[in-house]
Amino acid sequence: DSGIHSCLTDMIKFDRALFTGKLLNEQSMKTLLTDDNGYCCGLMKKETGYMHDGSSFTCQTLNRITESDEFGHIYEIRLERTGSVHKGDVTDPMEGTGFKKGVFENNVYSNEFAGIKVEIPEGYQQIPEDKISDTSEIVAGCDEERDKRREAATRWDCSFYSIDDNIHDNVHFKYVNVELAAMDGQAYTVEDYLDDFCAMNMTEEIGWNKNEGRQTVTFGGNEYVRQVYSGYDSYVELPEKSFLYARMVDDKVMSVIWIIAFYEDAAPADYEKLFK
């Protein structure tokens, strides 16, 4: 597409090269450079000119350059600070539950609380804890209040990605505090989680376009409800299959396993057989 998506420093370089620094004026630069996260979504070419429409956790922007036969280039720059979000401000959603963090050693991820033990094959690497999806980042990206509550109630415990050139996939283990995720005092169930996750991700932007069904499966001594989605990820330009598993560990915590595979013949059984 015509989008140029980049970090702040690349955005500045692009602006200076193409617009001699006029897109990001002095005040905008000052705000962006002191922004705690400093993230821009990019600059997109439109029929009438260029537009940058993005946000970070602490500021929102809507910048336009309009090409006019009468006036030439018209610059509209708006950048508004919306507050600051720090990791320290995010409360652990597992506080007050029986959750215990999982352990990864000798190529095995185990979580005694959830009754999970799974062999992670060679060719996979653990994602460092400080790189695992930060709750504040995900919550900030949600539009619906229901999605914000669910993601704020989620603890990402352990994640892995394939470093094999022939296999492209990610495996995530998450836990959800269903009391925090619930709306209006209603019970939050496994079916609710799968429905909500599907609704948030079955979009043109995400790339999921086929719901391949939901069924109850058992592996590793636990019974899960499994949801399968498929589509095409335009960002990595590869077919994508998503296997989402959920089960209640107790009356407060839901265990979620999310597997994202970027190859067409990926099958749930390939991963389920790894659980002991």
Short mmCIF file of C-alpha atoms in Angstrom, two decimals:
data_model
loop_
_atom_site.label_atom_id
_atom_site.label_comp_id
_atom_site.label_asym_id
_atom_site.label_seq_id
_atom_site.Cartn_x
_atom_site.Cartn_y
_atom_site.Cartn_z
CA ASP A 1 0.00 0.00 0.00
CA SER A 2 1.03 3.64 0.10
CA GLY A 3 1.67 3.71 3.83
CA ILE A 4 5.11 4.33 5.28
CA HIS A 5 5.06 3.00 8.84
CA SER A 6 8.04 3.84 11.01
CA CYS A 7 9.38 4.79 14.37
CA LEU A 8 9.75 8.43 15.36
CA THR A 9 13.35 8.81 14.19
CA ASP A 10 12.56 7.44 10.72
CA MET A 11 9.51 9.69 10.53
CA ILE A 12 11.70 12.72 11.25
CA LYS A 13 14.25 11.71 8.60
CA PHE A 14 11.49 11.16 6.05
CA ASP A 15 9.93 14.53 6.84
CA ARG A 16 13.24 16.36 6.48
CA ALA A 17 14.09 14.62 3.22
CA LEU A 18 10.70 15.16 1.55
CA PHE A 19 9.31 18.26 3.24
CA THR A 20 12.47 19.95 4.60
CA GLY A 21 11.16 19.64 8.13
CA LYS A 22 7.85 21.42 7.56
CA LEU A 23 5.55 18.54 8.49
CA LEU A 24 6.92 18.23 12.02
CA ASN A 25 7.14 21.85 13.12
CA GLU A 26 9.05 23.05 16.16
CA GLN A 27 6.22 22.55 18.65
CA SER A 28 5.30 19.13 17.25
CA MET A 29 8.94 18.06 17.37
CA LYS A 30 9.24 19.22 20.98
CA THR A 31 6.18 17.23 22.03
CA LEU A 32 7.20 14.10 20.13
CA LEU A 33 10.79 14.13 21.35
CA THR A 34 9.69 14.42 24.98
CA ASP A 35 6.98 11.80 24.54
CA ASP A 36 7.59 8.80 26.81
CA ASN A 37 7.07 6.29 24.02
CA GLY A 38 7.74 8.36 20.90
CA TYR A 39 5.76 6.34 18.37
CA CYS A 40 4.30 7.47 15.06
CA CYS A 41 2.12 5.38 12.78
CA GLY A 42 3.55 6.81 9.58
CA LEU A 43 2.87 9.09 6.64
CA MET A 44 0.29 8.02 4.05
CA LYS A 45 -0.18 9.41 0.57
CA LYS A 46 -3.75 10.41 -0.18
CA GLU A 47 -5.38 11.52 -3.42
CA THR A 48 -5.09 15.15 -2.41
CA GLY A 49 -1.73 15.00 -0.68
CA TYR A 50 -0.17 13.35 2.35
CA MET A 51 -1.54 12.58 5.78
CA HIS A 52 -0.08 11.35 9.04
CA ASP A 53 -2.69 10.06 11.46
CA GLY A 54 -1.30 8.23 14.45
CA SER A 55 -0.93 8.10 18.18
CA SER A 56 1.30 6.99 21.00
CA PHE A 57 0.38 6.34 24.60
CA THR A 58 0.89 10.00 25.49
CA CYS A 59 -0.01 12.01 22.42
CA GLN A 60 -2.32 11.96 19.42
CA THR A 61 -1.62 13.46 16.02
CA LEU A 62 -3.60 14.36 12.95
CA ASN A 63 -1.29 16.03 10.44
CA ARG A 64 -2.26 16.76 6.84
CA ILE A 65 -0.57 18.25 3.82
CA THR A 66 -3.07 19.20 1.14
CA GLU A 67 -2.03 19.96 -2.43
CA SER A 68 -4.02 22.92 -3.76
CA ASP A 69 -3.84 24.44 -7.26
CA GLU A 70 -4.63 27.85 -5.78
CA PHE A 71 -2.53 27.85 -2.61
CA GLY A 72 0.12 25.16 -3.23
CA HIS A 73 0.81 23.01 -0.17
CA ILE A 74 -1.38 23.64 2.87
CA TYR A 75 0.01 22.27 6.15
CA GLU A 76 -2.35 21.34 8.96
CA ILE A 77 -0.47 20.21 12.06
CA ARG A 78 -2.23 19.13 15.24
CA LEU A 79 -0.55 17.28 18.09
CA GLU A 80 -2.22 16.88 21.45
CA ARG A 81 -0.74 15.39 24.61
CA THR A 82 -3.18 12.96 26.19
CA GLY A 83 -1.32 11.96 29.34
CA SER A 84 1.41 9.56 30.34
CA VAL A 85 1.37 5.80 30.81
CA HIS A 86 4.18 4.01 32.60
CA LYS A 87 4.64 0.31 33.24
CA GLY A 88 4.65 1.05 36.93
CA ASP A 89 1.10 2.40 36.68
CA VAL A 90 -0.28 -0.95 35.47
CA THR A 91 -1.61 -3.16 38.28
CA ASP A 92 -0.86 -6.88 38.05
CA PRO A 93 -4.21 -8.40 37.00
CA MET A 94 -3.34 -11.64 38.83
CA GLU A 95 -3.17 -9.92 42.21
CA GLY A 96 -5.61 -11.58 44.60
CA THR A 97 -5.76 -14.83 42.61
CA GLY A 98 -3.96 -18.14 43.05
CA PHE A 99 -1.88 -17.57 39.89
CA LYS A 100 1.80 -18.47 39.96
CA LYS A 101 4.22 -17.56 37.20
CA GLY A 102 5.31 -20.35 34.88
CA VAL A 103 8.87 -21.61 34.47
CA PHE A 104 10.87 -22.29 31.31
CA GLU A 105 13.89 -24.55 31.64
CA ASN A 106 15.42 -27.44 29.70
CA ASN A 107 13.18 -26.64 26.71
CA VAL A 108 10.03 -27.17 28.79
CA TYR A 109 7.48 -24.51 29.77
CA SER A 110 5.46 -25.48 32.82
CA ASN A 111 2.89 -23.71 34.92
CA GLU A 112 1.94 -25.68 38.01
CA PHE A 113 -1.05 -23.43 38.73
CA ALA A 114 -2.61 -24.11 35.32
CA GLY A 115 -1.48 -27.73 35.06
CA ILE A 116 0.49 -27.02 31.88
CA LYS A 117 3.67 -28.78 30.80
CA VAL A 118 4.77 -28.46 27.20
CA GLU A 119 7.97 -29.28 25.35
CA ILE A 120 9.26 -26.37 23.28
CA PRO A 121 11.10 -27.88 20.28
CA GLU A 122 14.56 -26.87 19.16
CA GLY A 123 14.45 -23.96 16.77
CA TYR A 124 12.34 -21.83 19.12
CA GLN A 125 13.49 -18.97 21.27
CA GLN A 126 11.85 -17.48 24.33
CA ILE A 127 10.79 -13.87 23.96
CA PRO A 128 12.45 -11.86 26.76
CA GLU A 129 10.03 -10.88 29.50
CA ASP A 130 10.50 -7.16 28.89
CA LYS A 131 9.56 -7.68 25.22
CA ILE A 132 6.37 -9.66 25.81
CA SER A 133 3.30 -7.59 24.93
CA ASP A 134 2.94 -4.87 27.54
CA THR A 135 -0.60 -4.64 28.88
CA SER A 136 -0.62 -0.84 28.71
CA GLU A 137 0.30 -0.94 25.02
CA ILE A 138 -2.51 -3.35 24.14
CA VAL A 139 -5.11 -1.52 26.23
CA ALA A 140 -4.17 1.78 24.59
CA GLY A 141 -4.79 0.23 21.18
CA CYS A 142 -8.33 -0.98 22.00
CA ASP A 143 -11.34 1.02 20.86
CA GLU A 144 -14.10 -0.81 22.72
CA GLU A 145 -14.47 -0.68 26.50
CA ARG A 146 -15.05 -4.44 26.57
CA ASP A 147 -11.70 -5.02 24.84
CA LYS A 148 -9.91 -2.61 27.17
CA ARG A 149 -11.23 -4.44 30.23
CA ARG A 150 -10.28 -7.86 28.88
CA GLU A 151 -6.74 -6.89 27.91
CA ALA A 152 -6.17 -5.00 31.18
CA ALA A 153 -7.22 -8.20 32.98
CA THR A 154 -4.69 -10.31 31.04
CA ARG A 155 -1.25 -11.42 32.23
CA TRP A 156 1.20 -12.56 29.50
CA ASP A 157 3.24 -15.27 31.18
CA CYS A 158 5.58 -16.73 28.55
CA SER A 159 6.02 -16.48 24.76
CA PHE A 160 8.13 -18.17 22.11
CA TYR A 161 8.90 -17.61 18.45
CA SER A 162 10.44 -19.82 15.78
CA ILE A 163 13.93 -19.03 14.52
CA ASP A 164 13.71 -21.80 11.91
CA ASP A 165 13.73 -20.34 8.39
CA ASN A 166 11.16 -22.93 7.28
CA ILE A 167 8.69 -22.37 10.12
CA HIS A 168 7.22 -19.03 11.11
CA ASP A 169 5.09 -19.08 14.24
CA ASN A 170 4.59 -17.70 17.74
CA VAL A 171 3.28 -19.42 20.87
CA HIS A 172 1.86 -17.39 23.77
CA PHE A 173 0.64 -18.41 27.23
CA LYS A 174 -1.71 -15.91 28.87
CA TYR A 175 -3.95 -15.78 31.92
CA VAL A 176 -7.11 -13.71 32.37
CA ASN A 177 -8.66 -12.52 35.61
CA VAL A 178 -12.31 -13.05 34.69
CA GLU A 179 -13.57 -10.89 37.57
CA LEU A 180 -11.71 -7.89 36.13
CA ALA A 181 -12.71 -8.74 32.56
CA ALA A 182 -16.42 -8.97 33.37
CA MET A 183 -18.76 -6.17 32.25
CA ASP A 184 -21.61 -4.93 34.45
CA GLY A 185 -21.11 -7.70 36.99
CA GLN A 186 -21.88 -10.43 34.46
CA ALA A 187 -19.89 -13.68 34.56
CA TYR A 188 -17.10 -13.77 31.95
CA THR A 189 -16.87 -17.20 30.32
CA VAL A 190 -14.55 -19.01 27.93
CA GLU A 191 -17.13 -18.52 25.18
CA ASP A 192 -17.24 -14.78 25.93
CA TYR A 193 -13.45 -14.55 25.62
CA LEU A 194 -13.36 -16.38 22.28
CA ASP A 195 -16.27 -14.32 20.94
CA ASP A 196 -14.65 -11.04 21.97
CA PHE A 197 -11.22 -11.99 20.66
CA CYS A 198 -12.76 -12.99 17.34
CA ALA A 199 -14.75 -9.74 17.08
CA MET A 200 -11.64 -7.65 17.73
CA ASN A 201 -9.42 -9.49 15.26
CA MET A 202 -11.73 -10.46 12.38
CA THR A 203 -10.96 -7.21 10.58
CA GLU A 204 -9.46 -6.26 7.24
CA GLU A 205 -6.54 -4.61 9.03
CA ILE A 206 -5.66 -7.71 11.08
CA GLY A 207 -6.17 -10.03 8.11
CA TRP A 208 -8.28 -12.77 9.69
CA ASN A 209 -11.17 -13.43 7.32
CA LYS A 210 -12.23 -17.02 7.94
CA ASN A 211 -13.67 -18.52 11.10
CA GLU A 212 -12.86 -22.24 10.90
CA GLY A 213 -14.95 -23.23 13.87
CA ARG A 214 -14.88 -23.98 17.58
CA GLN A 215 -14.74 -27.30 19.40
CA THR A 216 -13.80 -28.91 22.70
CA VAL A 217 -10.45 -30.72 22.70
CA THR A 218 -8.32 -32.46 25.31
CA PHE A 219 -4.52 -32.58 25.45
CA GLY A 220 -1.92 -32.52 28.19
CA GLY A 221 -4.57 -33.73 30.62
CA ASN A 222 -6.70 -30.58 30.24
CA GLU A 223 -9.89 -29.83 28.33
CA TYR A 224 -9.94 -26.62 26.25
CA VAL A 225 -12.31 -24.89 23.90
CA ARG A 226 -10.38 -24.35 20.66
CA GLN A 227 -11.12 -21.64 18.11
CA VAL A 228 -9.39 -21.62 14.70
CA TYR A 229 -9.08 -18.57 12.44
CA SER A 230 -7.24 -18.14 9.17
CA GLY A 231 -6.39 -15.35 6.78
CA TYR A 232 -3.49 -13.56 5.14
CA ASP A 233 -1.10 -11.27 6.98
CA SER A 234 -0.30 -8.47 4.55
CA TYR A 235 2.46 -7.15 6.83
CA VAL A 236 4.64 -10.27 6.57
CA GLU A 237 3.00 -11.31 3.27
CA LEU A 238 2.30 -14.85 4.48
CA PRO A 239 -0.84 -16.95 5.09
CA GLU A 240 -1.80 -16.98 8.75
CA LYS A 241 -3.58 -19.49 10.97
CA SER A 242 -4.46 -18.72 14.55
CA PHE A 243 -5.24 -21.43 17.11
CA LEU A 244 -6.78 -20.04 20.28
CA TYR A 245 -7.40 -22.25 23.33
CA ALA A 246 -9.17 -21.28 26.55
CA ARG A 247 -10.16 -23.05 29.78
CA MET A 248 -11.07 -22.01 33.30
CA VAL A 249 -8.34 -22.94 35.81
CA ASP A 250 -10.52 -21.94 38.76
CA ASP A 251 -13.40 -19.53 39.34
CA LYS A 252 -11.13 -16.48 38.92
CA VAL A 253 -8.51 -17.29 36.29
CA MET A 254 -8.78 -18.40 32.67
CA SER A 255 -5.83 -20.04 30.91
CA VAL A 256 -5.33 -18.97 27.28
CA ILE A 257 -2.93 -20.47 24.74
CA TRP A 258 -2.54 -18.53 21.50
CA ILE A 259 -0.61 -20.03 18.58
CA ILE A 260 -0.05 -18.01 15.40
CA ALA A 261 1.35 -19.95 12.43
CA PHE A 262 2.41 -18.30 9.19
CA TYR A 263 2.19 -21.27 6.84
CA GLU A 264 -0.81 -22.76 5.05
CA ASP A 265 -0.62 -26.39 6.14
CA ALA A 266 -0.29 -25.65 9.87
CA ALA A 267 -2.55 -27.88 11.97
CA PRO A 268 -3.57 -27.76 15.66
CA ALA A 269 -2.36 -31.35 16.18
CA ASP A 270 1.20 -30.25 15.38
CA TYR A 271 1.21 -28.22 18.60
CA GLU A 272 -1.20 -30.16 20.82
CA LYS A 273 1.04 -33.24 20.69
CA LEU A 274 3.81 -31.28 22.46
CA PHE A 275 1.81 -31.04 25.71
CA LYS A 276 2.51 -33.67 28.35
#
